[in-house]
PDB file of C-alpha atoms in Angstrom:
ATOM      1  CA  MET A  19     176.937 118.158 -26.868  1.00  0.00           C
ATOM      2  CA  GLU A  20     177.091 120.450 -23.014  1.00  0.00           C
ATOM      3  CA  ALA A  21     176.648 118.122 -20.627  1.00  0.00           C
ATOM      4  CA  LYS A  22     173.829 119.383 -18.293  1.00  0.00           C
ATOM      5  CA  ASP A  23     171.394 118.425 -15.745  1.00  0.00           C
ATOM      6  CA  THR A  24     168.118 116.133 -16.962  1.00  0.00           C
ATOM      7  CA  ARG A  25     165.131 117.041 -15.713  1.00  0.00           C
ATOM      8  CA  ILE A  26     162.004 114.791 -17.548  1.00  0.00           C
ATOM      9  CA  TYR A  27     158.533 115.996 -16.938  1.00  0.00           C
ATOM     10  CA  MET A  28     154.896 112.861 -16.668  1.00  0.00           C
ATOM     11  CA  ILE A  29     152.232 114.314 -17.263  1.00  0.00           C
ATOM     12  CA  VAL A  30     149.268 112.040 -16.340  1.00  0.00           C
ATOM     13  CA  ASP A  31     145.870 112.009 -16.693  1.00  0.00           C
ATOM     14  CA  THR A  32     144.694 111.649 -13.558  1.00  0.00           C
ATOM     15  CA  GLU A  33     140.678 111.648 -14.201  1.00  0.00           C
ATOM     16  CA  LYS A  34     141.525 108.233 -16.186  1.00  0.00           C
ATOM     17  CA  ILE A  35     144.777 106.079 -14.776  1.00  0.00           C
ATOM     18  CA  LYS A  36     144.470 103.157 -12.676  1.00  0.00           C
ATOM     19  CA  PRO A  37     146.427 100.035 -12.230  1.00  0.00           C
ATOM     20  CA  GLY A  38     146.671  98.473 -15.797  1.00  0.00           C
ATOM     21  CA  ASN A  39     146.483 101.256 -18.048  1.00  0.00           C
ATOM     22  CA  GLU A  40     149.676 103.717 -17.261  1.00  0.00           C
ATOM     23  CA  ASP A  41     150.986 103.630 -20.761  1.00  0.00           C
ATOM     24  CA  GLU A  42     148.083 105.566 -21.778  1.00  0.00           C
ATOM     25  CA  CYS A  43     147.469 108.039 -18.938  1.00  0.00           C
ATOM     26  CA  VAL A  44     150.780 108.823 -18.926  1.00  0.00           C
ATOM     27  CA  GLU A  45     153.151 111.463 -21.357  1.00  0.00           C
ATOM     28  CA  LEU A  46     156.793 112.385 -20.702  1.00  0.00           C
ATOM     29  CA  LYS A  47     159.044 115.384 -22.041  1.00  0.00           C
ATOM     30  CA  ASP A  48     162.730 116.337 -20.826  1.00  0.00           C
ATOM     31  CA  ASP A  49     164.145 119.617 -20.943  1.00  0.00           C
ATOM     32  CA  ARG A  50     167.250 118.030 -23.361  1.00  0.00           C
ATOM     33  CA  ASP A  51     166.021 116.317 -27.038  1.00  0.00           C
ATOM     34  CA  ASN A  52     162.245 115.473 -25.622  1.00  0.00           C
ATOM     35  CA  ARG A  53     160.856 117.940 -25.703  1.00  0.00           C
ATOM     36  CA  ASN A  54     157.283 117.185 -26.543  1.00  0.00           C
ATOM     37  CA  PRO A  55     155.292 114.583 -24.342  1.00  0.00           C
ATOM     38  CA  ARG A  56     155.429 111.294 -26.434  1.00  0.00           C
ATOM     39  CA  LYS A  57     152.937 109.439 -25.637  1.00  0.00           C
ATOM     40  CA  ASP A  58     154.255 106.294 -24.578  1.00  0.00           C
ATOM     41  CA  PRO A  59     156.562 105.965 -21.857  1.00  0.00           C
ATOM     42  CA  GLU A  60     157.908 102.541 -22.252  1.00  0.00           C
ATOM     43  CA  ASN A  61     159.597 103.693 -25.911  1.00  0.00           C
ATOM     44  CA  PHE A  62     160.812 107.462 -24.216  1.00  0.00           C
ATOM     45  CA  LEU A  63     164.317 107.644 -24.212  1.00  0.00           C
ATOM     46  CA  SER A  64     166.549 110.753 -21.745  1.00  0.00           C
ATOM     47  CA  VAL A  65     169.989 111.851 -22.514  1.00  0.00           C
ATOM     48  CA  VAL A  66     171.531 111.591 -19.270  1.00  0.00           C
ATOM     49  CA  ASN A  67     175.894 112.721 -18.245  1.00  0.00           C
ATOM     50  CA  PRO A  68     178.019 111.360 -16.168  1.00  0.00           C
ATOM     51  CA  GLN A  69     178.076 113.514 -12.891  1.00  0.00           C
ATOM     52  CA  LYS A  70     175.157 115.134 -13.765  1.00  0.00           C
ATOM     53  CA  ASN A  71     171.706 115.512 -11.614  1.00  0.00           C
ATOM     54  CA  VAL A  72     168.599 113.758 -13.109  1.00  0.00           C
ATOM     55  CA  PHE A  73     165.262 115.194 -12.197  1.00  0.00           C
ATOM     56  CA  TRP A  74     161.985 114.104 -12.342  1.00  0.00           C
ATOM     57  CA  PHE A  75     158.312 115.878 -11.701  1.00  0.00           C
ATOM     58  CA  GLY A  76     155.123 114.979 -11.996  1.00  0.00           C
ATOM     59  CA  GLN A  77     152.206 117.007 -13.229  1.00  0.00           C
ATOM     60  CA  PRO A  78     148.021 116.687 -13.957  1.00  0.00           C
ATOM     61  CA  LYS A  79     147.846 116.598 -17.261  1.00  0.00           C
ATOM     62  CA  ASP A  80     143.615 118.323 -16.696  1.00  0.00           C
ATOM     63  CA  ARG A  81     143.367 118.741 -12.875  1.00  0.00           C
ATOM     64  CA  PRO A  82     145.997 121.211 -11.841  1.00  0.00           C
ATOM     65  CA  GLN A  83     144.521 120.622  -7.716  1.00  0.00           C
ATOM     66  CA  ASP A  84     145.834 116.888  -8.296  1.00  0.00           C
ATOM     67  CA  THR A  85     149.788 116.282  -7.214  1.00  0.00           C
ATOM     68  CA  ILE A  86     151.310 113.767  -8.745  1.00  0.00           C
ATOM     69  CA  GLY A  87     153.987 112.183  -5.899  1.00  0.00           C
ATOM     70  CA  ILE A  88     157.294 110.545  -7.722  1.00  0.00           C
ATOM     71  CA  ILE A  89     157.525 107.795  -5.167  1.00  0.00           C
ATOM     72  CA  GLY A  90     160.997 106.128  -6.259  1.00  0.00           C
ATOM     73  CA  ILE A  91     162.750 105.679  -9.590  1.00  0.00           C
ATOM     74  CA  GLU A  92     164.645 101.790  -9.769  1.00  0.00           C
ATOM     75  CA  ASN A  93     166.969  99.888 -12.311  1.00  0.00           C
ATOM     76  CA  LYS A  94     164.018  98.322 -14.185  1.00  0.00           C
ATOM     77  CA  SER A  95     164.402  93.977 -13.542  1.00  0.00           C
ATOM     78  CA  GLY A  96     167.099  93.080 -15.984  1.00  0.00           C
ATOM     79  CA  SER A  97     168.479  96.533 -16.727  1.00  0.00           C
ATOM     80  CA  GLU A  98     172.592  95.001 -17.334  1.00  0.00           C
ATOM     81  CA  HIS A  99     173.315  99.411 -16.230  1.00  0.00           C
ATOM     82  CA  ASN A 100     172.182 100.934 -13.947  1.00  0.00           C
ATOM     83  CA  PHE A 101     173.176 104.610 -14.498  1.00  0.00           C
ATOM     84  CA  LEU A 102     172.586 105.938 -10.997  1.00  0.00           C
ATOM     85  CA  LYS A 103     173.308 106.593  -8.028  1.00  0.00           C
ATOM     86  CA  ASP A 104     172.026 108.765  -4.359  1.00  0.00           C
ATOM     87  CA  LYS A 105     168.291 109.034  -5.625  1.00  0.00           C
ATOM     88  CA  ARG A 106     166.293 110.904  -3.299  1.00  0.00           C
ATOM     89  CA  ASN A 107     163.664 113.334  -3.525  1.00  0.00           C
ATOM     90  CA  ASP A 108     164.928 116.677  -4.366  1.00  0.00           C
ATOM     91  CA  PRO A 109     164.551 118.682  -1.412  1.00  0.00           C
ATOM     92  CA  SER A 110     163.961 122.241  -3.524  1.00  0.00           C
ATOM     93  CA  ASP A 111     160.598 121.595  -4.955  1.00  0.00           C
ATOM     94  CA  ARG A 112     158.234 118.685  -3.340  1.00  0.00           C
ATOM     95  CA  GLY A 113     157.116 115.583  -5.356  1.00  0.00           C
ATOM     96  CA  ALA A 114     159.952 116.102  -7.378  1.00  0.00           C
ATOM     97  CA  TYR A 115     162.564 112.762  -7.718  1.00  0.00           C
ATOM     98  CA  MET A 116     167.032 113.495  -8.615  1.00  0.00           C
ATOM     99  CA  ALA A 117     169.253 111.121  -8.927  1.00  0.00           C
ATOM    100  CA  GLU A 118     173.325 111.837  -9.967  1.00  0.00           C
ATOM    101  CA  VAL A 119     174.379 109.956 -12.637  1.00  0.00           C
ATOM    102  CA  LYS A 120     178.053 107.857 -12.475  1.00  0.00           C
ATOM    103  CA  THR A 121     180.985 107.662 -14.187  1.00  0.00           C
ATOM    104  CA  GLY A 122     182.527 105.012 -16.361  1.00  0.00           C
ATOM    105  CA  PHE A 123     179.929 104.183 -18.519  1.00  0.00           C
ATOM    106  CA  GLU A 124     179.688 104.466 -22.253  1.00  0.00           C
ATOM    107  CA  ASP A 125     178.476 107.156 -24.912  1.00  0.00           C
ATOM    108  CA  GLY A 126     175.148 105.560 -26.021  1.00  0.00           C
ATOM    109  CA  MET A 127     175.047 102.903 -24.067  1.00  0.00           C
ATOM    110  CA  GLU A 128     170.645 102.736 -22.920  1.00  0.00           C
ATOM    111  CA  SER A 129     168.816 101.979 -18.624  1.00  0.00           C
ATOM    112  CA  SER A 130     165.418 100.866 -18.747  1.00  0.00           C
ATOM    113  CA  TYR A 131     164.285 102.040 -15.122  1.00  0.00           C
ATOM    114  CA  ASN A 132     160.881 102.225 -13.769  1.00  0.00           C
ATOM    115  CA  ILE A 133     160.339 105.427 -12.155  1.00  0.00           C
ATOM    116  CA  ILE A 134     156.726 104.908  -8.986  1.00  0.00           C
ATOM    117  CA  PHE A 135     154.583 108.073  -8.355  1.00  0.00           C
ATOM    118  CA  GLU A 136     150.854 108.156  -6.669  1.00  0.00           C
ATOM    119  CA  ILE A 137     148.490 110.754  -7.397  1.00  0.00           C
ATOM    120  CA  LYS A 138     148.155 112.762  -3.676  1.00  0.00           C
ATOM    121  CA  GLY A 139     144.199 110.997  -1.831  1.00  0.00           C
ATOM    122  CA  ARG A 140     144.148 108.541  -4.232  1.00  0.00           C
ATOM    123  CA  ASN A 141     144.987 105.003  -3.360  1.00  0.00           C
ATOM    124  CA  GLY A 142     147.586 102.784  -5.143  1.00  0.00           C
ATOM    125  CA  GLN A 143     150.298 103.766  -7.091  1.00  0.00           C
ATOM    126  CA  PHE A 144     151.737 103.894 -10.892  1.00  0.00           C
ATOM    127  CA  THR A 145     154.692 102.454 -12.603  1.00  0.00           C
ATOM    128  CA  VAL A 146     155.839 103.849 -16.314  1.00  0.00           C
ATOM    129  CA  ASP A 147     159.294 102.080 -17.007  1.00  0.00           C
ATOM    130  CA  PRO A 148     160.495 104.723 -19.758  1.00  0.00           C
ATOM    131  CA  LYS A 149     164.812 104.466 -20.657  1.00  0.00           C
ATOM    132  CA  LEU A 150     168.411 106.844 -20.081  1.00  0.00           C
ATOM    133  CA  MET A 151     171.294 106.888 -22.883  1.00  0.00           C
ATOM    134  CA  MET A 152     174.392 108.097 -21.760  1.00  0.00           C
ATOM    135  CA  LYS A 153     175.944 110.837 -23.884  1.00  0.00           C
ATOM    136  CA  THR A 154     180.200 111.769 -22.686  1.00  0.00           C
TER     137      THR A 154
END
């Protein structure tokens, strides 16, 4: 498998979401092995490669006028492995977020993390907690 950047897409049902029901209202897919949306963020696993980037994009499910802004990516409390460094807003895509994948991890290791996001014009922040898996 060729090492490459990973793009993760978070599709949010902005009409139904409220704090506490994020897992019911967020679907995830990526441009690697998980091409079809999966409505189970906690068990969503994206493959990443060392020294490559990961990009996160928020998209509204049915309301194109809504804007999803990713505020941050945090290592989940209790997660042994933190694959990410240099986390920041993606300067080339407003609302997107990016990070570089660190080196020094074994093939197949998993890391849980939180995606923290907001819906522009609404109060409150939301969190989902998918996983990353290292492929060297």
